[in-house]
Amino acid sequence: MNFFNRSLILCFLSISLFSCMTAAESSTEKRVDALSSASWSDPELGEGFEEPPLPEIKTKGLTDQEINSMEVYRNNIRAIVNVTTINLYNSRFVGSYAQEGSGSGVIVSGLGYILTNKHVISDADYVVVTLYDGSNYQAKLIGSDAENDLAVIKFEPVGRGLQTIKAGSSKGLQVGQKVLALGNPFGLEGTLTTGIISGLNRPLQTEAGFLLKGMIQTDAAINPGNSGGALLNSRGELIGINTMIISPGGMGSVGIGFAIPVETALRIVPELIEAGRVNRGWIDIEALSLTPNLARQLKIPFIRYGVLITSVLAGGNAENAGLRGGTERRGVGLGLNSIAVGGDIITNINGKEIKNVLDYFSVLEVSRPGEEYDVVYLRDGRLESTSIILSERPQEFQF
């Protein structure tokens, strides 16, 4: 049984934002340790390999702000890579052809692990990373997470040293604070832009329709090709991963860009390294978003939003907790033949209001199998509650 129809999810989670994108193995323990917060504390420069020199900073006549920007750039640019993707296609009209895309990435381990956005490398047949010195390496996908639009790729450094960026914190950031963005906009490698924090804790949707919470808004110019690059504070610490922009008419940066907080990366990257995915909890139901129009058609009292359960998995955690699915099928003018109605309507999970499927997935994003979650639901005009031991998310919904 499919617990959520994938096409329904994408329909109910449609988005209106533009992303920035243009179009030797160690043991598991060693790989995970390499991406721990401790390993991000200091730059790693390997022995026996001399990096090309960076331009000398000449401070005469410069302001303290200018010197700070130059120092942050100089100390961190070697940890930024250009990510080039190649997709191969066949057409009956033009034959075989390749399409190239460009993005950015942040080296997070001397072992060759790179953090970027999932949408940068999504469905790519080949991924090539270009380092600061212009050298190119083929990379492979290690793991990705559509719900946070993050991915980890890896290349083999072949004995060379790699520089990483010290991880900072997005906690305690203030609107007006200076930030610096490093990346490769439009394929222009090694680009620095500066700005301020324009807003905090912005909820935004990814290309796949999932809700990103706690996003950092900045007016530092973020353009196509910047996706996966670094957002730094004035101390040169990584505070976010540049991810998307609002771009009316696809004009490029208009001063409204967004970065994923570094804490999100620190939380999920080790799991991507170890398992290739994030193992989240699940409630064994099939459901869809309740809208005001649907609530009126079904004559549902009191509420106009929630998640309507259309079916529950026999013997699953939802059935064991007493949740009920639909009892009859009815056409409701949603462009569907019919849906199962009469089931419970989830309105709250673990103290978080659930207004639609997007909220539902957002709450479960930080969950783990085996955790106990409290669920409030409407049944026969009355609000009731139950507790559910989360199961493991089915493979078909490992986005």
Coordinates of C-alpha atoms in Angstrom, one line a residue:
M1 CA 0.0 0.0 0.0
N2 CA 1.2 3.5 -0.8
F3 CA 0.7 5.7 2.3
F4 CA 0.8 9.1 0.4
N5 CA 0.3 9.4 -3.3
R6 CA 3.4 11.2 -4.6
S7 CA 1.5 13.1 -7.2
L8 CA -0.9 14.3 -4.6
I9 CA 1.9 15.5 -2.4
L10 CA 3.5 17.5 -5.2
C11 CA 0.1 19.0 -6.1
F12 CA -0.7 20.1 -2.6
L13 CA 2.8 21.4 -2.0
S14 CA 3.2 23.5 -5.2
I15 CA 5.7 26.3 -4.9
S16 CA 6.3 29.9 -6.1
L17 CA 10.0 30.4 -5.3
F18 CA 12.9 30.2 -7.7
S19 CA 16.0 28.3 -6.7
C20 CA 19.5 29.6 -7.4
M21 CA 20.4 26.7 -9.8
T22 CA 20.7 27.1 -13.6
A23 CA 20.0 24.2 -15.0
A24 CA 39.8 5.6 -1.5
E25 CA 36.8 4.8 0.9
S26 CA 37.2 4.9 4.6
S27 CA 35.1 2.9 7.1
T28 CA 31.6 4.1 8.0
E29 CA 32.8 5.3 11.4
K30 CA 35.6 7.3 9.9
R31 CA 33.4 8.9 7.3
V32 CA 30.9 10.0 9.9
D33 CA 33.6 11.3 12.2
A34 CA 35.0 13.3 9.4
L35 CA 31.7 15.2 9.2
S36 CA 31.2 15.7 12.9
S37 CA 31.1 19.3 14.2
A38 CA 34.6 18.8 15.8
S39 CA 36.2 18.1 12.4
W40 CA 34.8 21.4 11.1
S41 CA 36.6 23.3 13.8
D42 CA 39.8 24.0 12.0
P43 CA 41.0 24.1 8.3
E44 CA 42.7 21.0 7.1
L45 CA 45.7 21.5 4.9
G46 CA 47.4 18.2 4.0
E47 CA 51.2 17.7 4.0
G48 CA 53.2 17.4 0.8
F49 CA 50.9 19.6 -1.3
E50 CA 51.4 23.3 -1.8
E51 CA 48.3 25.3 -2.6
P52 CA 48.6 28.1 -5.2
P53 CA 49.2 31.4 -3.4
L54 CA 46.3 33.8 -2.8
P55 CA 46.6 37.4 -3.7
E56 CA 48.4 39.5 -1.1
I57 CA 46.1 41.8 1.0
K58 CA 47.2 45.4 0.7
T59 CA 45.5 47.3 3.5
K60 CA 46.7 50.8 2.9
G61 CA 43.8 53.2 2.5
L62 CA 41.2 50.5 3.2
T63 CA 38.5 50.6 5.8
D64 CA 38.2 47.9 8.6
Q65 CA 35.2 46.6 6.8
E66 CA 37.0 46.2 3.5
I67 CA 39.9 44.5 5.2
N68 CA 37.6 42.1 7.0
S69 CA 35.9 41.1 3.8
M70 CA 39.2 40.5 2.1
E71 CA 40.5 38.4 5.0
V72 CA 37.3 36.2 5.1
Y73 CA 37.6 35.7 1.4
R74 CA 41.3 34.8 1.6
N75 CA 40.9 32.4 4.5
N76 CA 37.9 30.5 3.1
I77 CA 37.8 30.6 -0.7
R78 CA 39.9 27.4 -1.1
A79 CA 37.0 25.5 0.6
I80 CA 34.5 26.5 -2.1
V81 CA 34.2 24.4 -5.2
N82 CA 32.3 24.8 -8.5
V83 CA 29.9 21.9 -9.1
T84 CA 29.2 21.1 -12.8
T85 CA 26.5 18.6 -13.6
I86 CA 26.0 16.9 -16.9
N87 CA 22.8 15.3 -18.0
L88 CA 22.7 13.0 -21.0
Y89 CA 19.6 12.8 -23.2
N90 CA 18.5 11.1 -26.4
S91 CA 16.0 12.6 -28.9
R92 CA 14.6 11.1 -32.0
F93 CA 15.0 14.5 -33.7
V94 CA 18.5 15.7 -32.6
G95 CA 20.0 12.5 -31.4
S96 CA 22.1 12.3 -28.2
Y97 CA 23.0 15.6 -26.5
A98 CA 24.2 16.8 -23.1
Q99 CA 22.9 19.5 -20.8
E100 CA 25.1 21.2 -18.3
G101 CA 24.2 22.8 -15.0
S102 CA 26.3 24.7 -12.5
G103 CA 26.3 25.2 -8.7
S104 CA 28.6 25.5 -5.7
G105 CA 29.7 23.3 -2.9
V106 CA 31.5 23.6 0.4
I107 CA 34.4 21.2 1.3
V108 CA 33.5 19.8 4.8
S109 CA 36.2 17.2 5.1
G110 CA 39.8 16.6 4.1
L111 CA 38.6 13.2 2.8
G112 CA 36.9 14.9 -0.1
Y113 CA 33.3 15.3 1.1
I114 CA 31.4 18.3 -0.3
L115 CA 28.1 19.7 0.9
T116 CA 25.8 21.2 -1.7
N117 CA 22.1 21.5 -2.5
K118 CA 20.2 18.5 -3.7
H119 CA 18.7 20.5 -6.5
V120 CA 22.2 21.2 -7.8
I121 CA 23.0 17.6 -8.5
S122 CA 19.5 16.1 -8.9
D123 CA 19.3 13.4 -11.6
A124 CA 22.8 14.3 -12.9
D125 CA 24.6 11.6 -14.9
Y126 CA 28.0 13.1 -14.2
V127 CA 29.2 15.5 -11.5
V128 CA 32.5 17.3 -11.7
V129 CA 34.0 19.6 -9.0
T130 CA 36.5 22.3 -9.8
L131 CA 38.8 23.4 -7.0
Y132 CA 40.2 26.9 -6.4
D133 CA 43.4 26.0 -8.4
G134 CA 41.3 25.0 -11.4
S135 CA 41.8 21.3 -11.0
N136 CA 38.8 19.1 -11.9
Y137 CA 37.7 15.9 -10.2
Q138 CA 34.8 13.6 -11.0
A139 CA 32.5 13.3 -7.9
K140 CA 29.9 10.8 -6.9
L141 CA 26.7 11.2 -4.9
I142 CA 26.9 9.9 -1.3
G143 CA 23.5 10.9 0.0
S144 CA 20.8 13.4 -0.4
D145 CA 17.8 14.8 1.4
A146 CA 15.0 16.5 -0.5
E147 CA 13.3 17.7 2.6
N148 CA 16.2 19.9 3.4
D149 CA 17.5 20.3 -0.2
L150 CA 20.9 19.1 0.9
A151 CA 23.3 16.6 -0.6
V152 CA 26.8 15.2 0.0
I153 CA 29.1 14.4 -2.9
K154 CA 32.6 13.0 -2.7
F155 CA 35.7 13.1 -4.8
E156 CA 39.1 11.4 -4.3
P157 CA 41.7 14.1 -3.3
V158 CA 44.6 11.8 -4.4
G159 CA 46.9 12.7 -1.6
R160 CA 46.4 16.5 -1.8
G161 CA 45.3 18.6 1.2
L162 CA 41.9 20.2 1.4
Q163 CA 40.8 23.2 3.3
T164 CA 37.5 23.2 5.2
I165 CA 35.5 26.0 6.7
K166 CA 35.0 26.4 10.4
A167 CA 31.4 25.8 11.4
G168 CA 29.7 28.7 13.3
S169 CA 26.1 29.0 14.5
S170 CA 23.0 30.6 13.2
K171 CA 21.7 30.9 16.7
G172 CA 21.9 34.4 18.0
L173 CA 22.1 36.0 14.6
Q174 CA 20.5 39.5 14.4
V175 CA 18.9 41.4 11.6
G176 CA 21.4 43.9 10.3
Q177 CA 24.4 41.7 11.0
K178 CA 27.1 41.5 8.2
V179 CA 27.2 38.3 6.1
L180 CA 29.4 37.2 3.2
A181 CA 28.4 34.7 0.4
L182 CA 31.0 32.6 -1.4
G183 CA 30.1 30.7 -4.5
N184 CA 30.2 30.5 -8.3
P185 CA 27.3 32.6 -9.7
F186 CA 26.7 32.0 -13.4
G187 CA 29.8 29.8 -13.3
L188 CA 32.1 32.7 -12.3
E189 CA 34.3 30.8 -9.9
G190 CA 35.5 32.2 -6.5
T191 CA 32.9 35.1 -6.2
L192 CA 32.3 37.0 -3.0
T193 CA 29.3 39.1 -2.3
T194 CA 28.5 40.9 1.0
G195 CA 25.3 42.1 2.6
I196 CA 23.4 41.9 5.9
I197 CA 20.9 39.5 7.5
S198 CA 17.5 40.8 6.3
G199 CA 15.3 38.4 8.2
L200 CA 15.4 35.2 10.4
N201 CA 13.4 32.1 10.8
R202 CA 11.7 32.3 7.4
P203 CA 9.6 29.3 6.4
L204 CA 10.1 28.5 2.7
Q205 CA 9.3 25.7 0.3
T206 CA 11.9 23.8 -1.7
E207 CA 11.6 22.8 -5.4
A208 CA 10.2 19.5 -4.2
G209 CA 7.6 21.3 -2.2
F210 CA 8.9 20.6 1.3
L211 CA 9.0 23.3 4.0
L212 CA 12.4 24.6 5.1
K213 CA 12.2 26.1 8.5
G214 CA 14.4 28.7 10.1
M215 CA 15.8 30.0 6.8
I216 CA 18.2 33.0 6.9
Q217 CA 17.2 35.8 4.6
T218 CA 20.0 38.1 3.3
D219 CA 20.4 40.8 0.7
A220 CA 23.9 39.6 -0.2
A221 CA 23.6 38.9 -3.9
I222 CA 22.8 35.2 -4.6
N223 CA 22.4 34.3 -8.2
P224 CA 22.1 31.1 -10.3
G225 CA 25.2 29.0 -9.7
N226 CA 25.4 30.2 -6.0
S227 CA 23.3 27.3 -4.8
G228 CA 25.3 25.1 -2.4
G229 CA 27.8 27.9 -1.6
A230 CA 28.7 29.2 1.9
L231 CA 27.1 32.0 3.9
L232 CA 29.6 33.3 6.4
N233 CA 29.7 35.7 9.3
S234 CA 32.3 38.3 9.7
R235 CA 34.5 35.9 11.6
G236 CA 34.6 33.7 8.5
E237 CA 32.5 30.9 10.1
L238 CA 29.9 29.0 8.1
I239 CA 26.4 29.9 9.2
G240 CA 24.4 28.7 6.3
I241 CA 24.2 27.1 2.8
N242 CA 23.0 29.5 0.1
T243 CA 20.0 27.8 -1.4
M244 CA 17.3 30.0 -3.1
I245 CA 16.2 33.4 -4.2
I246 CA 13.0 35.2 -4.8
S247 CA 13.4 36.4 -8.4
P248 CA 10.4 37.9 -10.1
G249 CA 10.4 37.0 -13.7
G250 CA 13.7 35.1 -13.3
M251 CA 15.7 38.3 -13.3
G252 CA 18.4 37.0 -10.9
S253 CA 19.2 38.5 -7.6
V254 CA 17.0 41.3 -6.4
G255 CA 18.3 41.3 -2.8
I256 CA 16.1 38.5 -1.4
G257 CA 18.1 35.4 -0.9
F258 CA 17.9 32.5 1.6
A259 CA 20.3 30.1 3.3
I260 CA 19.8 26.9 5.1
P261 CA 21.0 27.2 8.7
V262 CA 24.3 25.4 9.4
E263 CA 22.7 23.5 12.3
T264 CA 20.5 21.7 9.8
A265 CA 23.6 20.5 7.9
L266 CA 25.4 19.4 11.0
R267 CA 22.3 17.4 12.0
I268 CA 21.8 15.5 8.8
V269 CA 25.2 15.3 7.0
P270 CA 26.6 12.5 9.2
E271 CA 23.5 10.4 8.5
L272 CA 23.8 11.1 4.7
I273 CA 27.5 9.9 4.9
E274 CA 26.6 6.8 6.9
A275 CA 23.3 5.7 5.2
G276 CA 22.8 7.9 2.1
R277 CA 19.5 9.2 3.5
V278 CA 17.9 10.5 6.7
N279 CA 15.9 7.9 8.6
R280 CA 12.8 9.6 9.7
G281 CA 9.7 8.5 11.6
W282 CA 6.4 7.7 9.9
I283 CA 2.7 7.4 10.6
D284 CA 1.1 4.5 8.6
I285 CA -1.7 6.4 6.9
E286 CA -2.7 7.7 3.5
A287 CA -4.0 11.2 3.6
L288 CA -4.5 14.5 1.9
S289 CA -4.9 18.2 2.8
L290 CA -8.2 19.4 4.1
T291 CA -9.1 22.7 2.4
P292 CA -12.0 25.1 3.2
N293 CA -13.7 24.1 0.0
L294 CA -13.4 20.4 0.8
A295 CA -14.5 20.9 4.4
R296 CA -17.7 22.6 3.1
Q297 CA -18.4 19.8 0.6
L298 CA -18.0 17.2 3.3
K299 CA -20.0 19.3 5.9
I300 CA -17.2 19.0 8.4
P301 CA -17.9 21.2 11.5
F302 CA -15.6 23.6 13.4
I303 CA -12.4 23.3 11.2
R304 CA -11.4 24.2 7.7
Y305 CA -7.8 22.9 7.7
G306 CA -6.0 19.7 8.6
V307 CA -4.9 16.4 7.2
L308 CA -7.8 14.1 6.2
I309 CA -6.9 10.4 6.7
T310 CA -8.3 8.4 3.7
S311 CA -6.9 5.0 4.8
V312 CA -4.7 3.4 7.5
L313 CA -2.4 0.5 7.0
A314 CA -3.8 -2.7 8.5
G315 CA -1.7 -3.6 11.6
G316 CA 0.3 -0.3 11.3
N317 CA 1.0 2.2 14.1
A318 CA -2.0 4.4 13.1
E319 CA -4.5 1.6 13.4
N320 CA -2.9 0.4 16.6
A321 CA -3.3 3.9 18.0
G322 CA -7.0 4.0 17.1
L323 CA -6.9 6.2 14.1
R324 CA -9.5 5.6 11.5
G325 CA -9.5 6.0 7.7
G326 CA -12.2 6.8 5.2
T327 CA -15.4 4.7 5.3
E328 CA -16.9 5.6 1.9
R329 CA -15.8 6.9 -1.4
R330 CA -17.2 10.2 -2.8
G331 CA -16.5 12.5 -5.7
V332 CA -15.7 15.9 -4.3
G333 CA -14.8 18.0 -7.3
L334 CA -11.0 17.9 -6.8
G335 CA -10.2 16.7 -10.2
L336 CA -10.2 13.1 -8.8
N337 CA -12.7 10.4 -9.5
S338 CA -13.4 10.0 -5.8
I339 CA -11.7 10.0 -2.4
A340 CA -12.3 8.0 0.7
V341 CA -14.2 10.2 3.2
G342 CA -15.3 9.9 6.8
G343 CA -11.8 9.3 8.2
D344 CA -10.2 11.2 11.1
I345 CA -8.8 14.7 10.5
I346 CA -5.4 15.3 12.1
T347 CA -5.1 18.9 13.5
N348 CA -2.1 18.8 15.8
I349 CA 1.0 16.6 16.2
N350 CA 3.2 17.0 19.2
G351 CA 1.9 20.5 19.9
K352 CA 2.3 21.7 16.3
E353 CA -0.7 22.8 14.3
I354 CA -1.3 20.8 11.2
K355 CA -3.1 22.7 8.5
N356 CA -2.0 20.6 5.5
V357 CA 0.3 17.9 4.2
L358 CA 3.2 20.3 4.1
D359 CA 2.8 20.9 7.9
Y360 CA 2.5 17.2 8.4
F361 CA 5.8 16.4 6.7
S362 CA 7.5 19.4 8.4
V363 CA 6.7 18.0 11.9
L364 CA 7.9 14.5 11.0
E365 CA 11.1 15.9 9.4
V366 CA 12.9 15.9 12.7
S367 CA 11.4 12.6 13.9
R368 CA 13.0 9.2 14.3
P369 CA 11.5 5.7 14.2
G370 CA 10.5 4.5 17.7
E371 CA 9.7 8.0 19.0
E372 CA 6.3 8.6 20.6
Y373 CA 4.2 11.4 19.1
D374 CA 1.0 12.8 20.4
V375 CA -1.7 13.3 17.8
V376 CA -4.9 15.4 18.0
Y377 CA -7.7 14.6 15.5
L378 CA -11.3 15.4 14.8
R379 CA -13.8 12.5 14.7
D380 CA -17.6 12.9 14.5
G381 CA -17.4 16.5 15.4
R382 CA -15.2 16.0 18.5
L383 CA -11.5 16.5 19.1
E384 CA -9.7 13.5 20.4
S385 CA -6.1 12.5 21.0
T386 CA -3.9 9.5 21.0
S387 CA -0.2 8.6 21.1
I388 CA 1.7 6.9 18.2
I389 CA 5.0 5.1 18.2
L390 CA 6.5 6.2 14.9
S391 CA 7.5 3.5 12.3
E392 CA 10.3 3.8 9.7
R393 CA 9.4 5.8 6.7
P394 CA 8.8 3.5 3.7
Q395 CA 11.4 3.5 1.0
E396 CA 9.0 5.0 -1.6
F397 CA 8.8 8.1 0.5
Q398 CA 12.5 8.6 1.1
F399 CA 12.6 11.7 -1.0

